[in-house]
Amino acid sequence: MPPGLRWIPFTKGHYWVLRVDPEYKVALVGGPSTKYLWILSREPQLDEATYQSYLETAKHYGYDITKLIKLPH
C-alpha cells in the first residue's frame, strides 16, 4: 500500500457491508471487531426514520451505537 494512503481506514484491514438499501443510496459498513461503524449516504441529508432503522440494524449486529458521531452536511 502506498505510504500516503495508510491513514485511510478502508485501505488496511477488513470491513463488512452490513446493509445496503435497494437503490444503493445508503449503506451500513462495520469492522468485524465491532469497533468501527459507518452509515454512508449518497445524499447530504438522511431522513431520521432511515437513520434510526440503520442504527437498529447496527445494534442487532452488536455494535455500540452510543459512540457514533453524526456529522452535519
mmCIF file of N, CA and C in Angstrom:
data_model
loop_
_atom_site.group_PDB
_atom_site.id
_atom_site.type_symbol
_atom_site.label_atom_id
_atom_site.label_comp_id
_atom_site.label_asym_id
_atom_site.label_seq_id
_atom_site.Cartn_x
_atom_site.Cartn_y
_atom_site.Cartn_z
ATOM 1 N N MET A 1 0.847 -1.168 0.000
ATOM 2 C CA MET A 1 0.000 0.000 0.000
ATOM 3 C C MET A 1 0.896 1.235 0.000
ATOM 4 N N PRO A 2 0.558 2.245 -0.805
ATOM 5 C CA PRO A 2 1.359 3.473 -0.813
ATOM 6 C C PRO A 2 1.323 4.164 0.547
ATOM 7 N N PRO A 3 2.463 4.692 1.014
ATOM 8 C CA PRO A 3 2.510 5.333 2.336
ATOM 9 C C PRO A 3 1.498 6.457 2.498
ATOM 10 N N GLY A 4 1.192 7.178 1.442
ATOM 11 C CA GLY A 4 0.247 8.297 1.542
ATOM 12 C C GLY A 4 -1.184 7.881 1.779
ATOM 13 N N LEU A 5 -1.495 6.601 1.597
ATOM 14 C CA LEU A 5 -2.861 6.108 1.785
ATOM 15 C C LEU A 5 -3.048 5.334 3.075
ATOM 16 N N ARG A 6 -2.028 5.172 3.862
ATOM 17 C CA ARG A 6 -2.126 4.344 5.073
ATOM 18 C C ARG A 6 -3.053 4.916 6.131
ATOM 19 N N TRP A 7 -3.338 6.203 6.103
ATOM 20 C CA TRP A 7 -4.213 6.814 7.107
ATOM 21 C C TRP A 7 -5.685 6.535 6.826
ATOM 22 N N ILE A 8 -6.046 6.126 5.604
ATOM 23 C CA ILE A 8 -7.431 5.880 5.244
ATOM 24 C C ILE A 8 -7.853 4.530 5.821
ATOM 25 N N PRO A 9 -8.932 4.498 6.628
ATOM 26 C CA PRO A 9 -9.291 3.249 7.303
ATOM 27 C C PRO A 9 -9.643 2.107 6.365
ATOM 28 N N PHE A 10 -10.140 2.378 5.158
ATOM 29 C CA PHE A 10 -10.547 1.312 4.260
ATOM 30 C C PHE A 10 -9.375 0.671 3.516
ATOM 31 N N THR A 11 -8.163 1.193 3.658
ATOM 32 C CA THR A 11 -7.046 0.643 2.906
ATOM 33 C C THR A 11 -6.331 -0.465 3.662
ATOM 34 N N LYS A 12 -6.654 -0.661 4.920
ATOM 35 C CA LYS A 12 -5.993 -1.693 5.706
ATOM 36 C C LYS A 12 -7.038 -2.386 6.579
ATOM 37 N N GLY A 13 -7.008 -3.672 6.578
ATOM 38 C CA GLY A 13 -7.938 -4.406 7.417
ATOM 39 C C GLY A 13 -9.204 -4.788 6.673
ATOM 40 N N HIS A 14 -10.095 -5.405 7.413
ATOM 41 C CA HIS A 14 -11.332 -5.907 6.836
ATOM 42 C C HIS A 14 -12.503 -5.061 7.287
ATOM 43 N N TYR A 15 -13.509 -4.981 6.458
ATOM 44 C CA TYR A 15 -14.760 -4.354 6.856
ATOM 45 C C TYR A 15 -15.891 -5.121 6.194
ATOM 46 N N TRP A 16 -17.071 -5.017 6.774
ATOM 47 C CA TRP A 16 -18.231 -5.731 6.278
ATOM 48 C C TRP A 16 -19.287 -4.738 5.840
ATOM 49 N N VAL A 17 -19.921 -5.002 4.730
ATOM 50 C CA VAL A 17 -21.106 -4.258 4.322
ATOM 51 C C VAL A 17 -22.272 -4.992 4.979
ATOM 52 N N LEU A 18 -22.863 -4.356 5.986
ATOM 53 C CA LEU A 18 -23.884 -4.998 6.796
ATOM 54 C C LEU A 18 -25.292 -4.823 6.226
ATOM 55 N N ARG A 19 -25.482 -3.724 5.510
ATOM 56 C CA ARG A 19 -26.806 -3.458 4.941
ATOM 57 C C ARG A 19 -26.666 -2.411 3.839
ATOM 58 N N VAL A 20 -27.419 -2.593 2.760
ATOM 59 C CA VAL A 20 -27.467 -1.623 1.660
ATOM 60 C C VAL A 20 -28.918 -1.526 1.221
ATOM 61 N N ASP A 21 -29.394 -0.297 1.018
ATOM 62 C CA ASP A 21 -30.774 -0.176 0.551
ATOM 63 C C ASP A 21 -30.857 -0.599 -0.923
ATOM 64 N N PRO A 22 -32.043 -0.962 -1.409
ATOM 65 C CA PRO A 22 -32.183 -1.491 -2.773
ATOM 66 C C PRO A 22 -31.676 -0.556 -3.877
ATOM 67 N N GLU A 23 -31.672 0.736 -3.629
ATOM 68 C CA GLU A 23 -31.220 1.697 -4.643
ATOM 69 C C GLU A 23 -29.756 2.114 -4.438
ATOM 70 N N TYR A 24 -29.084 1.488 -3.512
ATOM 71 C CA TYR A 24 -27.674 1.779 -3.198
ATOM 72 C C TYR A 24 -27.441 3.244 -2.812
ATOM 73 N N LYS A 25 -28.389 3.803 -2.066
ATOM 74 C CA LYS A 25 -28.245 5.191 -1.616
ATOM 75 C C LYS A 25 -27.722 5.275 -0.187
ATOM 76 N N VAL A 26 -27.916 4.207 0.590
ATOM 77 C CA VAL A 26 -27.475 4.185 1.988
ATOM 78 C C VAL A 26 -26.824 2.826 2.251
ATOM 79 N N ALA A 27 -25.722 2.855 3.005
ATOM 80 C CA ALA A 27 -25.050 1.609 3.363
ATOM 81 C C ALA A 27 -24.596 1.664 4.818
ATOM 82 N N LEU A 28 -24.614 0.516 5.437
ATOM 83 C CA LEU A 28 -24.096 0.348 6.789
ATOM 84 C C LEU A 28 -22.851 -0.517 6.673
ATOM 85 N N VAL A 29 -21.727 0.019 7.127
ATOM 86 C CA VAL A 29 -20.434 -0.663 7.000
ATOM 87 C C VAL A 29 -19.791 -0.731 8.377
ATOM 88 N N GLY A 30 -19.273 -1.887 8.736
ATOM 89 C CA GLY A 30 -18.633 -2.036 10.038
ATOM 90 C C GLY A 30 -17.442 -2.964 9.982
ATOM 91 N N GLY A 31 -16.644 -2.891 11.025
ATOM 92 C CA GLY A 31 -15.496 -3.776 11.156
ATOM 93 C C GLY A 31 -15.890 -5.040 11.892
ATOM 94 N N PRO A 32 -15.179 -6.129 11.673
ATOM 95 C CA PRO A 32 -15.520 -7.394 12.335
ATOM 96 C C PRO A 32 -15.391 -7.347 13.858
ATOM 97 N N SER A 33 -14.603 -6.426 14.381
ATOM 98 C CA SER A 33 -14.445 -6.337 15.834
ATOM 99 C C SER A 33 -15.545 -5.493 16.480
ATOM 100 N N THR A 34 -16.440 -4.955 15.722
ATOM 101 C CA THR A 34 -17.497 -4.013 16.133
ATOM 102 C C THR A 34 -16.942 -2.700 16.677
ATOM 103 N N LYS A 35 -15.670 -2.435 16.440
ATOM 104 C CA LYS A 35 -15.054 -1.191 16.889
ATOM 105 C C LYS A 35 -15.355 -0.042 15.917
ATOM 106 N N TYR A 36 -15.507 -0.352 14.646
ATOM 107 C CA TYR A 36 -15.723 0.675 13.627
ATOM 108 C C TYR A 36 -17.079 0.490 12.977
ATOM 109 N N LEU A 37 -17.761 1.610 12.731
ATOM 110 C CA LEU A 37 -19.089 1.579 12.134
ATOM 111 C C LEU A 37 -19.325 2.871 11.372
ATOM 112 N N TRP A 38 -19.874 2.735 10.171
ATOM 113 C CA TRP A 38 -20.208 3.902 9.355
ATOM 114 C C TRP A 38 -21.599 3.730 8.768
ATOM 115 N N ILE A 39 -22.354 4.802 8.728
ATOM 116 C CA ILE A 39 -23.583 4.862 7.939
ATOM 117 C C ILE A 39 -23.274 5.840 6.817
ATOM 118 N N LEU A 40 -23.270 5.335 5.607
ATOM 119 C CA LEU A 40 -22.884 6.130 4.445
ATOM 120 C C LEU A 40 -24.108 6.430 3.599
ATOM 121 N N SER A 41 -24.201 7.663 3.122
ATOM 122 C CA SER A 41 -25.333 8.077 2.305
ATOM 123 C C SER A 41 -24.849 8.858 1.100
ATOM 124 N N ARG A 42 -25.492 8.643 -0.026
ATOM 125 C CA ARG A 42 -25.145 9.404 -1.228
ATOM 126 C C ARG A 42 -25.684 10.829 -1.148
ATOM 127 N N GLU A 43 -26.700 11.041 -0.331
ATOM 128 C CA GLU A 43 -27.299 12.368 -0.152
ATOM 129 C C GLU A 43 -26.742 13.010 1.112
ATOM 130 N N PRO A 44 -26.612 14.343 1.118
ATOM 131 C CA PRO A 44 -26.084 15.005 2.317
ATOM 132 C C PRO A 44 -27.013 14.898 3.528
ATOM 133 N N GLN A 45 -28.306 14.761 3.300
ATOM 134 C CA GLN A 45 -29.264 14.635 4.397
ATOM 135 C C GLN A 45 -29.913 13.263 4.341
ATOM 136 N N LEU A 46 -29.891 12.576 5.468
ATOM 137 C CA LEU A 46 -30.530 11.268 5.589
ATOM 138 C C LEU A 46 -31.732 11.438 6.505
ATOM 139 N N ASP A 47 -32.913 11.018 6.044
ATOM 140 C CA ASP A 47 -34.099 11.221 6.883
ATOM 141 C C ASP A 47 -33.970 10.403 8.176
ATOM 142 N N GLU A 48 -34.586 10.919 9.215
ATOM 143 C CA GLU A 48 -34.417 10.351 10.555
ATOM 144 C C GLU A 48 -34.913 8.908 10.654
ATOM 145 N N ALA A 49 -36.003 8.590 9.971
ATOM 146 C CA ALA A 49 -36.539 7.221 10.033
ATOM 147 C C ALA A 49 -35.540 6.221 9.435
ATOM 148 N N THR A 50 -34.925 6.576 8.323
ATOM 149 C CA THR A 50 -33.921 5.709 7.707
ATOM 150 C C THR A 50 -32.714 5.579 8.616
ATOM 151 N N TYR A 51 -32.264 6.704 9.171
ATOM 152 C CA TYR A 51 -31.116 6.692 10.080
ATOM 153 C C TYR A 51 -31.382 5.771 11.271
ATOM 154 N N GLN A 52 -32.550 5.893 11.881
ATOM 155 C CA GLN A 52 -32.895 5.065 13.043
ATOM 156 C C GLN A 52 -32.985 3.590 12.662
ATOM 157 N N SER A 53 -33.491 3.314 11.479
ATOM 158 C CA SER A 53 -33.579 1.934 11.004
ATOM 159 C C SER A 53 -32.183 1.313 10.855
ATOM 160 N N TYR A 54 -31.245 2.093 10.332
ATOM 161 C CA TYR A 54 -29.874 1.589 10.180
ATOM 162 C C TYR A 54 -29.188 1.445 11.538
ATOM 163 N N LEU A 55 -29.520 2.320 12.484
ATOM 164 C CA LEU A 55 -28.998 2.162 13.843
ATOM 165 C C LEU A 55 -29.495 0.861 14.467
ATOM 166 N N GLU A 56 -30.755 0.549 14.246
ATOM 167 C CA GLU A 56 -31.312 -0.702 14.774
ATOM 168 C C GLU A 56 -30.603 -1.925 14.181
ATOM 169 N N THR A 57 -30.291 -1.847 12.900
ATOM 170 C CA THR A 57 -29.549 -2.945 12.269
ATOM 171 C C THR A 57 -28.170 -3.081 12.907
ATOM 172 N N ALA A 58 -27.510 -1.951 13.148
ATOM 173 C CA ALA A 58 -26.184 -1.983 13.782
ATOM 174 C C ALA A 58 -26.272 -2.594 15.181
ATOM 175 N N LYS A 59 -27.284 -2.200 15.945
ATOM 176 C CA LYS A 59 -27.474 -2.775 17.281
ATOM 177 C C LYS A 59 -27.699 -4.278 17.192
ATOM 178 N N HIS A 60 -28.465 -4.708 16.218
ATOM 179 C CA HIS A 60 -28.735 -6.136 16.017
ATOM 180 C C HIS A 60 -27.436 -6.918 15.822
ATOM 181 N N TYR A 61 -26.462 -6.309 15.146
ATOM 182 C CA TYR A 61 -25.173 -6.965 14.903
ATOM 183 C C TYR A 61 -24.184 -6.768 16.052
ATOM 184 N N GLY A 62 -24.597 -6.096 17.116
ATOM 185 C CA GLY A 62 -23.751 -5.979 18.300
ATOM 186 C C GLY A 62 -22.867 -4.746 18.368
ATOM 187 N N TYR A 63 -23.124 -3.747 17.539
ATOM 188 C CA TYR A 63 -22.334 -2.513 17.560
ATOM 189 C C TYR A 63 -22.864 -1.567 18.625
ATOM 190 N N ASP A 64 -21.961 -0.838 19.272
ATOM 191 C CA ASP A 64 -22.320 0.159 20.275
ATOM 192 C C ASP A 64 -22.619 1.461 19.549
ATOM 193 N N ILE A 65 -23.897 1.739 19.346
ATOM 194 C CA ILE A 65 -24.270 2.928 18.566
ATOM 195 C C ILE A 65 -24.162 4.220 19.374
ATOM 196 N N THR A 66 -23.928 4.119 20.679
ATOM 197 C CA THR A 66 -23.803 5.327 21.501
ATOM 198 C C THR A 66 -22.525 6.099 21.165
ATOM 199 N N LYS A 67 -21.566 5.450 20.507
ATOM 200 C CA LYS A 67 -20.313 6.105 20.173
ATOM 201 C C LYS A 67 -20.304 6.704 18.760
ATOM 202 N N LEU A 68 -21.412 6.522 18.035
ATOM 203 C CA LEU A 68 -21.493 7.085 16.680
ATOM 204 C C LEU A 68 -21.527 8.607 16.737
ATOM 205 N N ILE A 69 -20.884 9.218 15.795
ATOM 206 C CA ILE A 69 -20.894 10.673 15.676
ATOM 207 C C ILE A 69 -21.618 11.009 14.379
ATOM 208 N N LYS A 70 -22.722 11.719 14.485
ATOM 209 C CA LYS A 70 -23.493 12.117 13.307
ATOM 210 C C LYS A 70 -22.983 13.471 12.847
ATOM 211 N N LEU A 71 -22.383 13.491 11.678
ATOM 212 C CA LEU A 71 -21.788 14.716 11.162
ATOM 213 C C LEU A 71 -22.805 15.523 10.363
ATOM 214 N N PRO A 72 -22.835 16.833 10.568
ATOM 215 C CA PRO A 72 -23.737 17.671 9.757
ATOM 216 C C PRO A 72 -23.149 17.878 8.358
ATOM 217 N N HIS A 73 -24.032 17.904 7.374
ATOM 218 C CA HIS A 73 -23.589 18.150 5.996
ATOM 219 C C HIS A 73 -24.356 19.293 5.406
#
